[in-house]
Coordinates of C-alpha atoms in Angstrom, one line a residue:
M240 CA 0.4 0.1 0.4
E241 CA 2.7 2.2 0.6
R242 CA 4.5 2.4 -2.5
M243 CA 1.2 2.2 -4.4
S244 CA 0.4 6.3 -6.2
L245 CA -3.6 7.3 -6.8
S246 CA -3.3 6.1 -9.7
E247 CA -2.6 2.8 -9.0
K248 CA -4.9 2.9 -6.3
I249 CA -7.8 3.3 -8.0
G250 CA -6.5 0.8 -10.4
Q251 CA -7.1 -1.3 -8.7
M252 CA -10.7 0.4 -8.1
T253 CA -11.8 -0.3 -10.9
Q254 CA -12.8 -3.2 -13.3
I255 CA -13.5 -3.4 -17.4
D256 CA -15.1 -5.7 -19.1
R257 CA -12.6 -8.0 -21.6
S258 CA -13.3 -5.9 -24.7
R259 CA -12.4 -2.6 -23.3
A260 CA -9.1 -4.3 -21.8
T261 CA -6.2 -4.3 -24.4
T262 CA -2.3 -4.7 -23.0
D263 CA -2.4 -0.7 -22.9
V264 CA -5.1 -0.5 -20.9
M265 CA -4.2 -3.0 -19.0
S266 CA -0.6 -1.2 -18.1
N267 CA -1.1 3.1 -18.6
Y268 CA -4.3 2.7 -15.9
C269 CA -3.0 -0.5 -13.8
I270 CA -6.6 -2.3 -13.9
G271 CA -6.7 -4.9 -11.7
N272 CA -10.4 -6.2 -12.9
Q273 CA -12.1 -7.6 -15.1
P274 CA -15.4 -8.8 -16.0
K275 CA -16.2 -12.2 -18.4
P276 CA -19.3 -10.6 -21.2
G277 CA -20.7 -13.5 -21.6
D278 CA -23.6 -12.7 -23.8
R279 CA -20.7 -11.9 -26.5
T280 CA -18.1 -14.7 -26.1
P281 CA -17.7 -16.9 -29.0
H282 CA -19.9 -20.6 -29.2
N283 CA -17.0 -22.6 -28.7
F284 CA -14.7 -20.9 -26.8
S285 CA -12.9 -24.2 -25.2
S286 CA -11.1 -24.0 -22.2
R287 CA -7.3 -23.6 -23.7
K288 CA -9.1 -20.9 -25.1
W289 CA -10.2 -19.2 -22.5
I290 CA -7.8 -19.7 -20.5
M291 CA -5.2 -18.4 -23.5
T292 CA -7.3 -15.7 -23.3
I293 CA -7.2 -14.9 -19.5
N294 CA -3.3 -15.1 -19.3
K295 CA -2.1 -13.2 -21.6
L296 CA -4.3 -10.4 -20.0
Q297 CA -2.6 -11.6 -17.1
E298 CA 0.9 -10.9 -17.9
A299 CA -0.4 -7.5 -19.2
A300 CA -1.4 -6.6 -15.5
L301 CA 2.2 -8.3 -14.0
A302 CA 3.8 -6.3 -16.4
T303 CA 3.1 -3.2 -14.7
R304 CA 5.4 -1.2 -12.2
L305 CA 3.8 -3.1 -9.1
G306 CA 2.8 -6.7 -10.6
I307 CA -0.1 -7.0 -9.4
P308 CA -2.4 -9.7 -10.7
M309 CA -5.6 -9.3 -11.8
L310 CA -8.6 -11.3 -10.7
Y311 CA -11.0 -11.9 -14.0
A312 CA -14.7 -12.8 -12.6
I313 CA -17.6 -14.1 -13.8
D314 CA -21.2 -14.3 -13.3
A315 CA -21.5 -18.2 -12.5
V316 CA -25.2 -19.2 -11.1
H317 CA -26.2 -22.4 -12.1
G318 CA -23.2 -23.7 -12.7
H319 CA -20.4 -22.0 -15.2
N320 CA -23.2 -20.9 -17.2
Y321 CA -22.0 -18.4 -19.3
A322 CA -18.8 -21.6 -20.4
Y323 CA -20.2 -23.6 -23.5
R324 CA -19.6 -27.6 -22.3
S325 CA -19.7 -26.7 -19.1
T326 CA -22.4 -28.4 -16.6
I327 CA -25.8 -26.3 -16.5
F328 CA -27.2 -27.2 -12.6
P329 CA -30.5 -26.0 -11.7
H330 CA -31.4 -23.0 -10.7
N331 CA -31.5 -21.9 -6.6
V332 CA -35.5 -22.6 -6.6
G333 CA -35.5 -25.6 -7.5
L334 CA -32.0 -26.1 -5.2
G335 CA -34.0 -25.1 -2.2
A336 CA -36.5 -27.8 -3.0
T337 CA -33.8 -30.1 -2.2
R338 CA -33.5 -29.2 1.3
L339 CA -34.6 -32.2 3.0
V340 CA -32.8 -34.6 1.2
D341 CA -29.0 -33.7 1.5
P342 CA -28.6 -29.8 2.7
Q343 CA -25.1 -31.3 1.8
L344 CA -26.4 -31.1 -2.7
V345 CA -25.8 -27.5 -2.9
K346 CA -22.0 -27.7 -1.3
R347 CA -20.6 -30.4 -3.9
I348 CA -22.7 -28.2 -7.0
G349 CA -20.7 -25.9 -5.9
A350 CA -17.9 -27.7 -5.9
A351 CA -17.6 -28.3 -9.1
T352 CA -19.2 -25.5 -9.9
A353 CA -15.5 -23.9 -8.4
L354 CA -14.0 -26.7 -10.3
E355 CA -15.1 -25.8 -14.2
A356 CA -14.8 -22.2 -13.3
R357 CA -10.6 -22.8 -12.9
A358 CA -10.5 -24.8 -15.7
T359 CA -11.7 -22.3 -18.1
G360 CA -9.1 -19.7 -16.2
V361 CA -11.8 -17.7 -14.0
R362 CA -10.5 -16.6 -9.7
Y363 CA -14.5 -14.9 -9.0
V364 CA -17.7 -15.8 -9.1
F365 CA -21.4 -13.9 -9.3
S366 CA -22.6 -16.1 -6.7
P367 CA -24.6 -17.2 -4.7
T368 CA -27.5 -14.8 -4.2
I369 CA -28.3 -15.2 -1.1
A370 CA -32.1 -13.5 -2.4
V371 CA -34.7 -14.6 0.0
C372 CA -37.2 -13.6 -3.1
R373 CA -40.8 -12.8 -1.2
D374 CA -42.8 -12.1 -4.5
P375 CA -42.4 -15.0 -7.4
R376 CA -43.7 -11.8 -9.7
W377 CA -40.0 -10.9 -8.9
G378 CA -38.2 -11.5 -12.1
R379 CA -35.0 -13.0 -10.3
C380 CA -37.1 -15.1 -8.5
Y381 CA -35.1 -18.5 -9.4
E382 CA -32.2 -17.4 -8.3
S383 CA -33.7 -17.0 -4.6
Y384 CA -33.4 -20.4 -3.0
S385 CA -36.2 -19.8 -1.1
E386 CA -38.6 -17.1 0.7
D387 CA -37.8 -19.0 3.9
P388 CA -34.8 -16.8 5.6
A389 CA -33.4 -19.5 7.6
L390 CA -33.3 -22.0 4.4
V391 CA -31.6 -19.5 2.2
K392 CA -29.3 -19.7 5.1
L393 CA -28.5 -22.4 4.9
M394 CA -27.8 -22.7 1.3
T395 CA -25.4 -20.4 1.8
E396 CA -23.4 -21.6 4.1
T397 CA -23.2 -24.7 2.2
M398 CA -22.7 -22.7 -1.1
I399 CA -19.8 -20.7 -0.1
A400 CA -18.5 -23.5 1.4
G401 CA -18.7 -25.5 -2.1
L402 CA -17.2 -22.4 -3.7
E403 CA -14.6 -21.4 -1.4
G404 CA -13.9 -24.3 1.0
D405 CA -14.2 -25.1 4.1
I406 CA -13.3 -22.7 6.9
P407 CA -10.9 -23.8 9.4
P408 CA -11.8 -24.1 12.5
N409 CA -9.5 -21.5 14.2
Y410 CA -9.7 -19.3 11.2
S411 CA -8.4 -16.0 12.3
I412 CA -11.3 -13.3 13.4
K413 CA -15.2 -13.1 12.3
G414 CA -15.3 -11.4 8.7
V415 CA -11.7 -12.1 7.6
P416 CA -12.3 -13.7 3.4
F417 CA -11.1 -17.4 3.0
V418 CA -11.1 -19.4 0.1
E419 CA -8.8 -22.5 0.4
T420 CA -5.1 -21.6 -2.3
G421 CA -4.7 -24.4 -4.6
Q422 CA -6.5 -24.8 -7.7
T423 CA -9.8 -25.9 -6.7
K424 CA -11.4 -22.8 -5.4
V425 CA -12.5 -19.1 -6.8
A426 CA -13.7 -16.5 -4.1
A427 CA -16.9 -16.4 -4.4
C428 CA -19.6 -12.9 -3.9
A429 CA -22.9 -12.9 -2.2
K430 CA -25.5 -10.5 -3.8
H431 CA -27.1 -8.7 -3.9
F432 CA -27.4 -7.0 -0.9
V433 CA -30.0 -6.5 1.0
G434 CA -33.5 -6.4 0.6
D435 CA -34.5 -7.0 -3.4
G436 CA -36.3 -9.9 -3.1
G437 CA -38.6 -8.1 -1.1
T438 CA -38.9 -4.7 -3.3
S439 CA -43.2 -3.2 -4.0
G440 CA -44.8 -5.7 -6.5
G441 CA -41.5 -7.9 -6.8
V442 CA -40.3 -4.5 -9.1
D443 CA -37.1 -5.7 -10.3
R444 CA -34.6 -2.8 -8.9
G445 CA -37.5 -0.8 -7.6
N446 CA -38.3 0.2 -3.9
A447 CA -38.8 -2.1 -0.4
E448 CA -40.8 -0.4 1.3
M449 CA -39.9 -2.4 5.0
P450 CA -39.3 -0.8 8.8
W451 CA -35.7 -2.2 10.2
K452 CA -37.3 -4.9 11.2
E453 CA -38.5 -6.9 8.0
L454 CA -34.9 -5.9 6.6
A455 CA -32.6 -7.0 9.5
T456 CA -34.7 -10.9 10.3
V457 CA -35.6 -12.0 7.3
H458 CA -33.3 -9.9 4.1
L459 CA -30.4 -9.7 5.7
P460 CA -29.4 -13.4 7.5
P461 CA -27.9 -15.0 5.2
Y462 CA -25.9 -12.0 4.8
S463 CA -24.9 -12.9 8.5
T464 CA -23.8 -16.0 7.8
A465 CA -22.2 -15.8 4.5
I466 CA -19.3 -13.5 6.9
L467 CA -18.6 -16.9 9.1
K468 CA -18.5 -18.4 5.6
G469 CA -15.5 -16.5 5.0
V470 CA -17.2 -15.0 1.6
A471 CA -14.6 -13.8 -0.1
S472 CA -16.7 -10.5 -0.9
V473 CA -20.5 -8.3 -1.0
M474 CA -22.1 -7.5 -4.4
L475 CA -25.0 -4.3 -3.9
S476 CA -28.5 -4.2 -6.0
Y477 CA -29.5 -1.8 -7.6
S478 CA -33.0 -1.8 -5.5
S479 CA -33.8 0.7 -3.2
W480 CA -34.5 0.8 0.3
N481 CA -37.5 3.1 2.0
G482 CA -36.6 5.4 -1.4
Q483 CA -32.2 5.4 -0.3
K484 CA -30.5 3.3 -3.7
M485 CA -28.5 0.4 -2.3
H486 CA -25.3 1.9 -4.2
A487 CA -25.2 5.0 -2.2
N488 CA -26.7 4.0 2.1
R489 CA -24.4 4.1 3.7
R490 CA -26.0 3.7 6.9
L491 CA -26.1 -0.3 5.5
V492 CA -23.1 -1.1 3.2
T493 CA -20.2 1.4 5.9
G494 CA -21.7 1.5 9.2
L495 CA -23.8 -2.2 10.0
L496 CA -21.9 -4.5 6.9
K497 CA -18.5 -3.2 7.5
T498 CA -18.4 -2.3 10.7
R499 CA -21.4 -3.7 13.2
L500 CA -20.5 -7.3 11.0
K501 CA -17.4 -7.1 10.5
F502 CA -16.8 -7.3 6.9
R503 CA -13.5 -7.6 5.9
G504 CA -13.2 -8.6 1.7
F505 CA -14.8 -5.8 -0.5
V506 CA -17.3 -4.6 -1.5
I507 CA -18.4 -4.8 -5.6
S508 CA -20.4 -2.8 -7.3
D509 CA -23.2 -4.3 -9.6
F510 CA -22.7 -3.6 -13.7
D511 CA -22.9 0.4 -13.8
G512 CA -24.6 0.1 -10.7
I513 CA -22.7 4.0 -9.7
D514 CA -24.0 5.6 -12.7
K515 CA -27.8 4.3 -11.9
I516 CA -27.4 5.9 -8.0
K517 CA -29.0 9.3 -9.7
D518 CA -28.3 9.8 -13.6
A519 CA -28.1 12.8 -14.7
N520 CA -24.7 13.9 -12.4
Y521 CA -22.3 11.6 -13.0
S522 CA -19.3 13.3 -9.8
Y523 CA -22.2 12.6 -7.6
S524 CA -23.1 9.4 -8.1
V525 CA -19.4 8.6 -7.8
E526 CA -19.1 10.6 -4.7
A527 CA -21.8 9.1 -2.8
G528 CA -21.1 5.2 -4.1
I529 CA -17.5 5.4 -3.2
S530 CA -18.4 7.1 -0.1
A531 CA -21.6 4.5 0.9
G532 CA -18.1 1.7 1.1
I533 CA -17.7 1.2 -3.3
D534 CA -14.3 -0.6 -2.5
M535 CA -14.9 -1.7 -6.5
V536 CA -17.1 -0.6 -9.0
M537 CA -17.7 -2.7 -11.9
T538 CA -17.7 0.4 -14.3
P539 CA -16.9 -1.7 -18.3
Y540 CA -16.7 0.7 -20.1
E541 CA -16.8 3.8 -19.1
F542 CA -14.3 3.2 -17.3
R543 CA -12.3 6.1 -17.8
K544 CA -14.8 8.8 -17.5
F545 CA -14.7 7.0 -13.5
I546 CA -11.0 6.9 -12.9
R547 CA -10.9 10.3 -14.3
T548 CA -13.6 11.3 -12.2
L549 CA -12.6 9.7 -8.6
T550 CA -9.0 10.6 -8.9
Y551 CA -10.6 14.6 -9.3
Q552 CA -12.5 13.4 -6.2
V553 CA -9.2 12.9 -4.1
E554 CA -7.5 15.1 -4.6
K555 CA -9.5 18.5 -4.4
G556 CA -10.3 16.5 -0.9
I557 CA -14.0 15.9 -1.5
I558 CA -13.2 12.0 -1.1
P559 CA -10.4 11.1 1.9
M560 CA -7.4 9.2 1.1
T561 CA -8.5 6.9 4.1
R562 CA -11.8 5.5 2.6
I563 CA -9.7 4.5 -0.9
D564 CA -6.6 3.2 1.0
D565 CA -10.0 0.8 2.8
A566 CA -11.2 0.2 -0.4
V567 CA -7.7 -1.2 -2.4
A568 CA -7.3 -3.2 1.2
R569 CA -9.7 -5.1 1.3
I570 CA -9.3 -6.0 -2.8
L571 CA -5.9 -7.0 -2.0
R572 CA -6.9 -9.1 1.3
V573 CA -9.3 -10.9 -1.1
K574 CA -6.2 -11.6 -3.3
F575 CA -3.5 -12.6 -1.4
T576 CA -6.0 -14.3 0.5
M577 CA -6.5 -16.8 -2.2
G578 CA -3.0 -16.7 -3.2
L579 CA -3.3 -14.5 -6.4
F580 CA 0.1 -13.2 -6.0
E581 CA 2.0 -16.6 -5.6
N582 CA -0.1 -18.4 -9.2
P583 CA -1.7 -16.2 -10.8
Y584 CA -1.3 -18.2 -14.2
A585 CA -4.1 -20.4 -15.2
D586 CA -3.2 -24.2 -15.4
V587 CA -4.6 -25.8 -19.3
E588 CA -4.8 -28.8 -17.3
M589 CA -7.6 -28.4 -15.4
G590 CA -9.6 -27.8 -18.6
S591 CA -11.2 -32.1 -18.3
Q592 CA -13.1 -30.8 -15.3
L593 CA -15.2 -28.9 -17.3
G594 CA -18.5 -30.8 -18.5
S595 CA -16.6 -33.6 -16.7
E596 CA -19.4 -36.9 -16.1
E597 CA -18.9 -37.3 -12.9
H598 CA -20.2 -33.3 -13.0
R599 CA -23.3 -34.4 -15.0
E600 CA -23.7 -36.9 -12.9
L601 CA -23.7 -34.4 -10.2
A602 CA -26.6 -32.3 -11.8
R603 CA -28.9 -35.0 -12.8
E604 CA -28.8 -35.9 -9.0
A605 CA -29.7 -32.9 -8.6
V606 CA -31.9 -32.7 -11.4
R607 CA -33.8 -35.9 -9.2
K608 CA -33.2 -34.9 -5.8
S609 CA -35.2 -31.0 -7.1
L610 CA -38.4 -32.2 -8.4
V611 CA -41.8 -31.8 -6.4
L612 CA -44.8 -34.0 -6.8
L613 CA -47.4 -32.1 -6.8
K614 CA -50.6 -34.3 -7.6
N615 CA -50.6 -37.8 -8.4
D616 CA -54.5 -39.3 -9.3
D617 CA -55.4 -43.2 -9.1
T618 CA -56.2 -43.7 -12.7
G619 CA -58.7 -46.6 -11.4
R620 CA -57.1 -49.8 -11.8
R621 CA -53.7 -48.9 -13.1
G622 CA -53.4 -46.2 -10.5
P623 CA -51.3 -43.8 -9.6
S624 CA -49.6 -42.0 -13.2
L625 CA -46.8 -41.5 -11.5
P626 CA -44.6 -43.4 -12.8
L627 CA -45.6 -44.0 -15.9
P628 CA -44.4 -47.9 -17.2
K629 CA -41.0 -48.3 -19.0
Y630 CA -43.3 -51.7 -21.6
G631 CA -45.4 -52.1 -23.9
A632 CA -46.9 -48.0 -23.8
K633 CA -48.1 -45.8 -26.5
I634 CA -46.9 -41.9 -25.1
L635 CA -47.5 -39.3 -26.7
V636 CA -44.7 -36.3 -25.2
A637 CA -46.2 -32.6 -26.0
G638 CA -44.9 -29.2 -25.6
T639 CA -43.2 -26.4 -25.9
H640 CA -39.9 -27.4 -23.4
A641 CA -39.9 -31.1 -24.3
N642 CA -37.5 -30.6 -27.2
N643 CA -35.8 -27.2 -25.8
L644 CA -32.9 -26.8 -23.6
G645 CA -31.9 -23.1 -23.5
Y646 CA -36.1 -23.8 -22.2
Q647 CA -35.0 -26.3 -19.4
C648 CA -31.6 -24.2 -19.2
G649 CA -34.1 -20.3 -18.0
G650 CA -32.1 -17.6 -17.6
W651 CA -28.1 -17.3 -17.3
T652 CA -27.5 -19.7 -19.5
M653 CA -24.9 -18.8 -21.7
Q654 CA -26.3 -15.3 -22.8
W655 CA -27.9 -13.1 -19.5
Q656 CA -31.3 -13.5 -20.9
G657 CA -31.3 -17.5 -21.6
Q658 CA -32.5 -18.7 -25.2
S659 CA -34.7 -21.4 -26.6
G660 CA -33.3 -24.2 -28.4
N661 CA -30.7 -27.2 -28.3
N662 CA -27.1 -26.2 -29.9
I663 CA -27.1 -23.8 -27.4
T664 CA -24.9 -25.5 -25.1
Q665 CA -24.5 -30.2 -24.3
G666 CA -26.8 -31.6 -22.4
T667 CA -29.7 -33.5 -22.3
T668 CA -33.8 -32.5 -23.8
I669 CA -36.5 -34.3 -21.3
L670 CA -37.6 -35.7 -24.4
S671 CA -34.2 -37.5 -25.3
A672 CA -34.6 -38.9 -21.3
I673 CA -38.2 -39.7 -21.6
A674 CA -36.4 -41.9 -26.0
S675 CA -33.8 -43.0 -24.5
T676 CA -35.8 -44.4 -20.6
V677 CA -38.8 -46.2 -22.0
D678 CA -37.9 -49.5 -23.5
P679 CA -38.0 -50.5 -27.1
S680 CA -41.7 -52.0 -27.5
T681 CA -42.7 -49.0 -26.0
E682 CA -43.7 -46.5 -28.4
V683 CA -42.9 -43.1 -28.0
L684 CA -45.2 -40.1 -30.4
Y685 CA -43.0 -36.2 -29.9
S686 CA -45.8 -32.8 -31.6
V687 CA -44.9 -30.0 -30.1
D688 CA -48.8 -28.4 -30.3
P689 CA -50.7 -31.9 -31.3
S690 CA -54.0 -31.8 -32.5
A691 CA -57.6 -32.7 -31.6
E692 CA -57.3 -35.2 -34.1
L693 CA -53.5 -36.9 -34.0
I694 CA -53.7 -37.2 -29.5
E695 CA -57.6 -39.0 -30.6
L696 CA -56.1 -41.3 -33.5
G697 CA -53.1 -41.8 -31.3
N698 CA -54.5 -44.4 -29.0
F699 CA -52.3 -43.4 -27.1
S700 CA -51.4 -45.2 -23.3
H701 CA -49.4 -42.4 -21.9
A702 CA -49.4 -38.2 -22.0
I703 CA -46.2 -36.6 -21.0
V704 CA -46.7 -32.9 -21.0
V705 CA -43.7 -30.6 -20.5
V706 CA -44.7 -26.5 -21.0
G707 CA -43.4 -23.6 -19.2
E708 CA -41.9 -19.9 -19.1
V709 CA -39.7 -18.6 -22.2
P710 CA -36.3 -18.1 -20.9
Y711 CA -35.8 -14.3 -18.8
A712 CA -33.4 -12.6 -16.1
E713 CA -33.6 -10.0 -13.6
F714 CA -36.3 -7.4 -14.9
D715 CA -37.4 -9.4 -18.3
G716 CA -38.5 -11.3 -16.0
D717 CA -41.1 -9.4 -13.9
N718 CA -44.1 -10.6 -14.8
G719 CA -47.8 -9.2 -12.4
N720 CA -50.2 -12.3 -14.2
L721 CA -47.9 -15.8 -13.4
T722 CA -50.0 -17.7 -16.4
I723 CA -48.6 -20.6 -18.0
P724 CA -48.1 -18.9 -21.8
E725 CA -49.4 -20.0 -24.4
P726 CA -49.5 -22.9 -25.9
G727 CA -48.8 -24.0 -23.0
L728 CA -52.6 -24.2 -21.4
T729 CA -54.2 -25.1 -25.1
T730 CA -51.7 -27.6 -25.0
I731 CA -51.8 -29.1 -21.4
S732 CA -55.9 -28.7 -21.9
N733 CA -55.7 -30.5 -25.4
V734 CA -54.4 -33.6 -24.5
C735 CA -55.4 -34.2 -21.0
D736 CA -58.8 -34.0 -22.3
R737 CA -58.3 -36.7 -24.2
V738 CA -55.9 -39.5 -23.4
V739 CA -57.3 -40.9 -20.5
S740 CA -53.2 -40.6 -18.2
C741 CA -51.9 -37.1 -19.1
V742 CA -48.8 -36.5 -17.2
V743 CA -48.3 -32.5 -17.1
V744 CA -43.9 -31.7 -16.5
L745 CA -44.0 -27.5 -15.4
V746 CA -40.4 -25.8 -17.0
S747 CA -40.7 -22.6 -14.7
G748 CA -38.7 -20.8 -12.5
R749 CA -41.6 -20.0 -9.9
P750 CA -45.1 -20.9 -8.8
L751 CA -47.7 -20.3 -11.8
V752 CA -51.3 -20.1 -11.5
L753 CA -53.0 -23.5 -12.0
E754 CA -56.7 -22.9 -12.3
P755 CA -59.4 -25.0 -11.4
H756 CA -60.4 -26.5 -14.3
L757 CA -57.8 -26.5 -15.7
L758 CA -56.2 -29.1 -12.8
S759 CA -58.8 -31.1 -13.2
K760 CA -58.2 -32.1 -16.1
I761 CA -54.7 -33.2 -15.6
H762 CA -53.3 -36.0 -13.5
A763 CA -50.0 -36.0 -11.6
L764 CA -48.1 -32.8 -11.9
V765 CA -44.7 -32.2 -11.9
A766 CA -43.1 -28.8 -10.7
A767 CA -39.2 -29.4 -12.9
W768 CA -37.7 -25.5 -11.9
L769 CA -35.3 -24.9 -14.0
P770 CA -33.4 -28.1 -14.3
G771 CA -30.5 -27.5 -16.6
T772 CA -28.3 -29.5 -18.6
E773 CA -28.9 -32.5 -17.6
G774 CA -32.3 -33.2 -18.3
Q775 CA -32.5 -37.3 -17.6
G776 CA -32.9 -36.5 -14.0
V777 CA -37.3 -35.9 -14.9
A778 CA -37.1 -38.7 -16.6
D779 CA -35.4 -41.1 -13.9
L780 CA -38.5 -40.2 -11.5
L781 CA -41.1 -40.0 -14.4
F782 CA -40.3 -43.8 -14.8
G783 CA -40.1 -45.1 -11.3
D784 CA -36.1 -44.9 -11.4
W785 CA -36.0 -42.7 -8.1
P786 CA -39.0 -41.9 -6.4
F787 CA -40.1 -37.7 -6.2
T788 CA -38.4 -36.6 -2.8
G789 CA -38.1 -33.0 -2.7
R790 CA -40.5 -30.2 -1.4
L791 CA -41.5 -26.7 -2.2
P792 CA -38.8 -23.8 -1.8
R793 CA -41.6 -21.4 -2.0
T794 CA -46.0 -20.8 -0.8
W795 CA -47.6 -22.4 -3.9
F796 CA -50.4 -19.4 -5.0
K797 CA -54.3 -20.1 -6.0
R798 CA -53.9 -16.2 -8.0
V799 CA -52.6 -13.2 -7.9
V800 CA -54.3 -10.4 -7.0
L801 CA -53.7 -6.6 -6.6
V802 CA -53.8 -4.9 -3.1
N803 CA -53.8 -0.8 -3.1
G804 CA -52.9 -1.6 -6.8
I805 CA -49.6 -3.6 -5.7

């Protein structure tokens, strides 16, 4: 710290987009951190290509005067979800449903995610999301483990241990970050501090209107747990609490998080988060954000403007040097803790961990343990609708989500908003899983939205309808009615009206409205959440190879009713 100039210190506080990270930029601005722009990563970027790219950037960072290594970050929301061929695990809402059968499952998923990140040279992940989603209309609700803060705390504890390693029982003092050194772990980031799951009306980036007691007892507990587990960083929320932007809330960031909870890691803004404090006044936004306690600023494109503004404010005494020194000390503490100075380069030998068979089996296990059986009617002499027979049956598979890998993975998969199709990455669709599970004597016919004539002439013994939400992320997923999107409702009605045993698999990031007249037509109903790449886990349960053990992580409501316009 004593050897660092102001420009070198501010460089450590700056996180820029990879597309802006030329050798000259890294050298001239002493940039210390970079987030990966997932939407612009080539579709077939191999692990070796990832490592070569990151190591080249690291060379530029190490060539600066003090040789402080660069920290490369990525969103790892449900696995290493921006890397082609990676294992995509169920989204957090599904993992929340596994709690009773295997509390340590999430820890193993965290460890696998860390290995796959390291396989591409990534040492820092923006994960886990530890929001307590209280309103399913929120577009990020699937990133939340549950509406229950106790369950979110449990999942927070195990996920951070998986990503960073188990904190030793005699480890230093409370609040100091811990990241196991070596080749297998990454620095984690608890997000988004705080109250993002409690905004009025479930509006993303909205206003959490609630008293302090509710904030403290519902939304804050997972952060206390994260700090005790040695989490390296905390990301702030775009949202506000009672009208004040979290990115400018000194009382909560410095007063509560850093002082009262004794967090010694670094606080990072969200993507362009400082810019959104006050749109028309950038200088004010920088002052407010840094003064509130932000240590690392995610300013992907306008980093020169940020560096210039912050430099001026420090030189003029608007922001004291003590605040800058505190921020840099926190960042360097994490870099030293994780062994980045000793081992700054990525290891190409780790490449085999990306999408390994072991990790895919783990994801399949997670799918099996996350599915929730909501209904299973007795169909007469055949008994319950589930499990389905593997032998001698004639099965109709229908619905938009039966043969769409992108749909079953959801948002934050290869692209921010997710996408449709089976070529986005490698995996097994639910349709393929069904076909590989049944006996060759069983006929399986697939039609996205079959006509009444096809159904009636088909003489099907069973039908599996797989429908749900199309991929979304953040505010694009805000939804005020929460009904099953068309043609899903029509497909359910057409098929279930005409087949004696009709199973519906709902692929969604949250509970959706199931009207009584529709529910009465369905013989068996399964909540599959957003299962990820390993659709075989769905078929494992439909055909009875494994029992249903998942339990609802949140209330399944009957309908959406506005109260006082909210």
